[in-house]
mmCIF file of C-alpha atoms and ligand atoms in Angstrom:
data_model
loop_
_atom_site.group_PDB
_atom_site.id
_atom_site.type_symbol
_atom_site.label_atom_id
_atom_site.label_comp_id
_atom_site.label_asym_id
_atom_site.label_seq_id
_atom_site.Cartn_x
_atom_site.Cartn_y
_atom_site.Cartn_z
ATOM 1 C CA MET A 1 -13.768 9.524 12.865
ATOM 2 C CA ALA A 2 -11.047 7.767 14.876
ATOM 3 C CA GLU A 3 -7.715 7.425 13.135
ATOM 4 C CA GLU A 4 -6.714 3.858 12.413
ATOM 5 C CA LEU A 5 -3.315 2.638 13.544
ATOM 6 C CA LEU A 6 -0.765 2.202 10.779
ATOM 7 C CA GLU A 7 1.592 -0.038 12.767
ATOM 8 C CA CYS A 8 1.340 -2.509 15.616
ATOM 9 C CA HIS A 9 4.283 -3.516 17.838
ATOM 10 C CA GLU A 10 2.372 -5.360 20.501
ATOM 11 C CA CYS A 11 4.296 -8.637 20.188
ATOM 12 C CA SER A 12 7.596 -9.862 18.724
ATOM 13 C CA ALA A 13 6.366 -9.051 15.203
ATOM 14 C CA LEU A 14 5.914 -5.762 13.453
ATOM 15 C CA CYS A 15 2.716 -5.442 11.482
ATOM 16 C CA GLU A 16 2.010 -2.489 9.278
ATOM 17 C CA LYS A 17 -0.617 -1.226 6.886
ATOM 18 C CA VAL A 18 0.304 -1.206 3.227
ATOM 19 C CA VAL A 19 -1.513 -0.120 0.078
ATOM 20 C CA TYR A 20 -1.531 -1.436 -3.481
ATOM 21 C CA PRO A 21 -0.572 1.238 -6.014
ATOM 22 C CA ALA A 22 -1.982 -1.028 -8.759
ATOM 23 C CA ALA A 23 -5.411 -0.425 -7.271
ATOM 24 C CA CYS A 24 -4.911 3.360 -7.352
ATOM 25 C CA LEU A 25 -4.312 3.104 -11.100
ATOM 26 C CA SER A 26 -7.008 0.576 -11.888
ATOM 27 C CA MET A 27 -9.669 2.644 -10.120
ATOM 28 C CA ASN A 28 -8.164 5.876 -11.525
ATOM 29 C CA CYS A 29 -8.335 7.402 -8.067
ATOM 30 C CA ARG A 30 -8.968 11.144 -8.136
ATOM 31 C CA PHE A 31 -6.026 11.640 -5.779
ATOM 32 C CA LEU A 32 -3.517 10.210 -8.237
ATOM 33 C CA TYR A 33 -1.133 12.619 -9.898
ATOM 34 C CA ALA A 34 1.513 12.098 -12.549
ATOM 35 C CA PHE A 35 4.311 14.109 -14.068
ATOM 36 C CA LYS A 36 7.047 13.667 -16.633
ATOM 37 C CA GLU A 37 10.718 14.131 -15.935
ATOM 38 C CA ASP A 38 13.514 13.408 -18.426
ATOM 39 C CA GLY A 39 11.003 11.577 -20.629
ATOM 40 C CA ARG A 40 9.896 9.265 -17.820
ATOM 41 C CA THR A 41 6.453 9.320 -16.198
ATOM 42 C CA PHE A 42 6.073 9.153 -12.419
ATOM 43 C CA PHE A 43 2.893 8.845 -10.388
ATOM 44 C CA GLY A 44 2.030 9.390 -6.755
ATOM 45 C CA CYS A 45 -0.798 10.036 -4.296
ATOM 46 C CA ILE A 46 -1.742 13.668 -3.602
ATOM 47 C CA GLU A 47 -2.932 12.634 -0.149
ATOM 48 C CA LYS A 48 0.487 11.039 0.482
ATOM 49 C CA VAL A 49 -1.068 7.841 1.808
ATOM 50 C CA PHE A 50 2.121 6.454 0.293
ATOM 51 C CA PRO A 51 4.911 9.007 0.009
ATOM 52 C CA HIS A 52 6.811 7.730 -3.029
ATOM 53 C CA GLU A 53 6.641 8.753 -6.638
ATOM 54 C CA ILE A 54 6.793 5.596 -8.723
ATOM 55 C CA GLU A 55 8.118 5.377 -12.263
ATOM 56 C CA LEU A 56 5.200 4.153 -14.371
ATOM 57 C CA GLU A 57 7.119 2.121 -16.957
ATOM 58 C CA LEU A 58 9.131 0.287 -14.314
ATOM 59 C CA PHE A 59 5.993 -0.247 -12.268
ATOM 60 C CA GLU A 60 4.125 -1.758 -15.222
ATOM 61 C CA SER A 61 7.000 -4.056 -16.077
ATOM 62 C CA ILE A 62 7.211 -5.358 -12.473
ATOM 63 C CA GLU A 63 3.425 -5.571 -12.310
ATOM 64 C CA ARG A 64 3.400 -7.933 -15.309
ATOM 65 C CA GLY A 65 5.874 -10.246 -13.559
ATOM 66 C CA LYS A 66 5.123 -12.981 -11.080
ATOM 67 C CA GLY A 67 3.607 -11.533 -7.943
ATOM 68 C CA GLY A 68 3.237 -8.084 -9.450
ATOM 69 C CA PHE A 69 4.523 -4.876 -7.917
ATOM 70 C CA GLY A 70 2.868 -5.559 -4.585
ATOM 71 C CA THR A 71 2.502 -2.999 -1.865
ATOM 72 C CA VAL A 72 4.021 0.125 -0.399
ATOM 73 C CA LYS A 73 3.868 1.220 3.207
ATOM 74 C CA ALA A 74 1.011 3.511 4.181
ATOM 75 C CA VAL A 75 2.371 6.520 6.044
ATOM 76 C CA ARG A 76 -0.857 8.504 6.299
ATOM 77 C CA GLN A 77 -4.436 7.535 7.023
ATOM 78 C CA PRO A 78 -5.814 5.449 4.139
ATOM 79 C CA LEU A 79 -8.985 6.811 2.573
ATOM 80 C CA PRO A 80 -12.080 4.635 2.059
ATOM 81 C CA GLN A 81 -11.134 3.872 -1.556
ATOM 82 C CA CYS A 82 -7.543 2.774 -0.782
ATOM 83 C CA SER A 83 -6.719 -0.901 -1.174
ATOM 84 C CA VAL A 84 -5.218 -1.706 2.202
ATOM 85 C CA ALA A 85 -3.620 -4.884 3.543
ATOM 86 C CA VAL A 86 -1.637 -5.774 6.654
ATOM 87 C CA GLN A 87 1.920 -7.000 6.242
ATOM 88 C CA SER A 88 3.792 -8.770 9.040
ATOM 89 C CA CYS A 89 7.519 -8.974 9.657
ATOM 90 C CA TYR A 90 8.510 -11.477 12.280
ATOM 91 C CA ALA A 91 11.497 -10.851 14.500
ATOM 92 C CA CYS A 92 11.992 -14.637 14.916
ATOM 93 C CA ASP A 93 10.996 -17.828 13.045
ATOM 94 C CA GLU A 94 8.119 -18.645 15.346
ATOM 95 C CA ALA A 95 4.834 -17.008 14.611
ATOM 96 C CA PRO A 96 4.014 -14.579 17.373
ATOM 97 C CA LEU A 97 0.935 -14.770 19.487
ATOM 98 C CA CYS A 98 -1.134 -11.984 18.077
ATOM 99 C CA ARG A 99 -2.595 -9.688 20.704
ATOM 100 C CA ASN A 100 -4.305 -7.401 18.293
ATOM 101 C CA MET A 101 -6.430 -9.419 15.886
ATOM 102 C CA TYR A 102 -8.496 -6.335 15.165
ATOM 103 C CA PHE A 103 -5.407 -4.853 13.515
ATOM 104 C CA ARG A 104 -4.362 -8.108 11.785
ATOM 105 C CA ARG A 105 -7.755 -8.713 10.274
ATOM 106 C CA ARG A 106 -7.995 -5.404 8.446
ATOM 107 C CA GLU A 107 -10.059 -6.333 5.464
ATOM 108 C CA ARG A 108 -8.008 -6.912 2.369
ATOM 109 C CA ARG A 109 -9.596 -5.543 -0.754
ATOM 110 C CA GLU A 110 -9.301 -7.141 -4.154
ATOM 111 C CA VAL A 111 -6.892 -5.534 -6.567
ATOM 112 C CA GLN A 112 -6.896 -5.750 -10.339
ATOM 113 C CA THR A 113 -3.513 -5.818 -11.994
ATOM 114 C CA VAL A 114 -2.551 -3.311 -14.650
ATOM 115 C CA GLU A 115 -3.327 -4.605 -18.133
ATOM 116 C CA ASP A 116 -1.154 -4.109 -21.196
HETATM 117 S S1 SF4 B 1 -5.990 8.044 -1.947
HETATM 118 FE FE1 SF4 B 1 -5.576 5.825 -1.785
HETATM 119 S S2 SF4 B 1 -6.407 4.983 -3.708
HETATM 120 FE FE2 SF4 B 1 -6.151 7.183 -4.023
HETATM 121 S S3 SF4 B 1 -4.114 7.463 -4.926
HETATM 122 FE FE3 SF4 B 1 -3.902 7.681 -2.693
HETATM 123 S S4 SF4 B 1 -3.361 5.616 -1.959
HETATM 124 FE FE4 SF4 B 1 -4.222 5.406 -4.020
HETATM 125 S S1 SF4 B 2 1.048 -10.129 15.244
HETATM 126 FE FE1 SF4 B 2 -0.683 -9.027 16.185
HETATM 127 S S2 SF4 B 2 0.086 -8.193 18.112
HETATM 128 FE FE2 SF4 B 2 1.863 -8.782 16.891
HETATM 129 S S3 SF4 B 2 2.477 -6.889 15.860
HETATM 130 FE FE3 SF4 B 2 1.098 -8.008 14.472
HETATM 131 S S4 SF4 B 2 -0.971 -7.212 14.884
HETATM 132 FE FE4 SF4 B 2 0.370 -6.601 16.574
#
């Protein structure tokens, strides 16, 4: 299977693939891992689709706020179950002329937020 691009630089913007850690938790993905350190719980992705280890309590508190925790950058190939979106950063105020709609239109999957 061909690897999908994680970033596009084909115009004045930078677009990149991101994933929603909230979706990893809500689907209880089998690639999730968690550990405790100094009484705090951290979780991460064994496949390192996102490289960070996120503190669960902090994550849940941000997730309950307006807009939720949001996304983290994907640094490795997302797996079929990952909740992927495309995020754009524009280098100037004007929207760029996209030359790679295939990349931009990466299907966004619905994410459920973490419940109390
Ligand atoms: S494989 Fe995808 S869905 Fe599973 S923990 Fe990693 S990023 Fe989340
Ligand atoms: S707007 Fe289109 S061409 Fe420009 S970086 Fe994003 S995907 Fe690539």
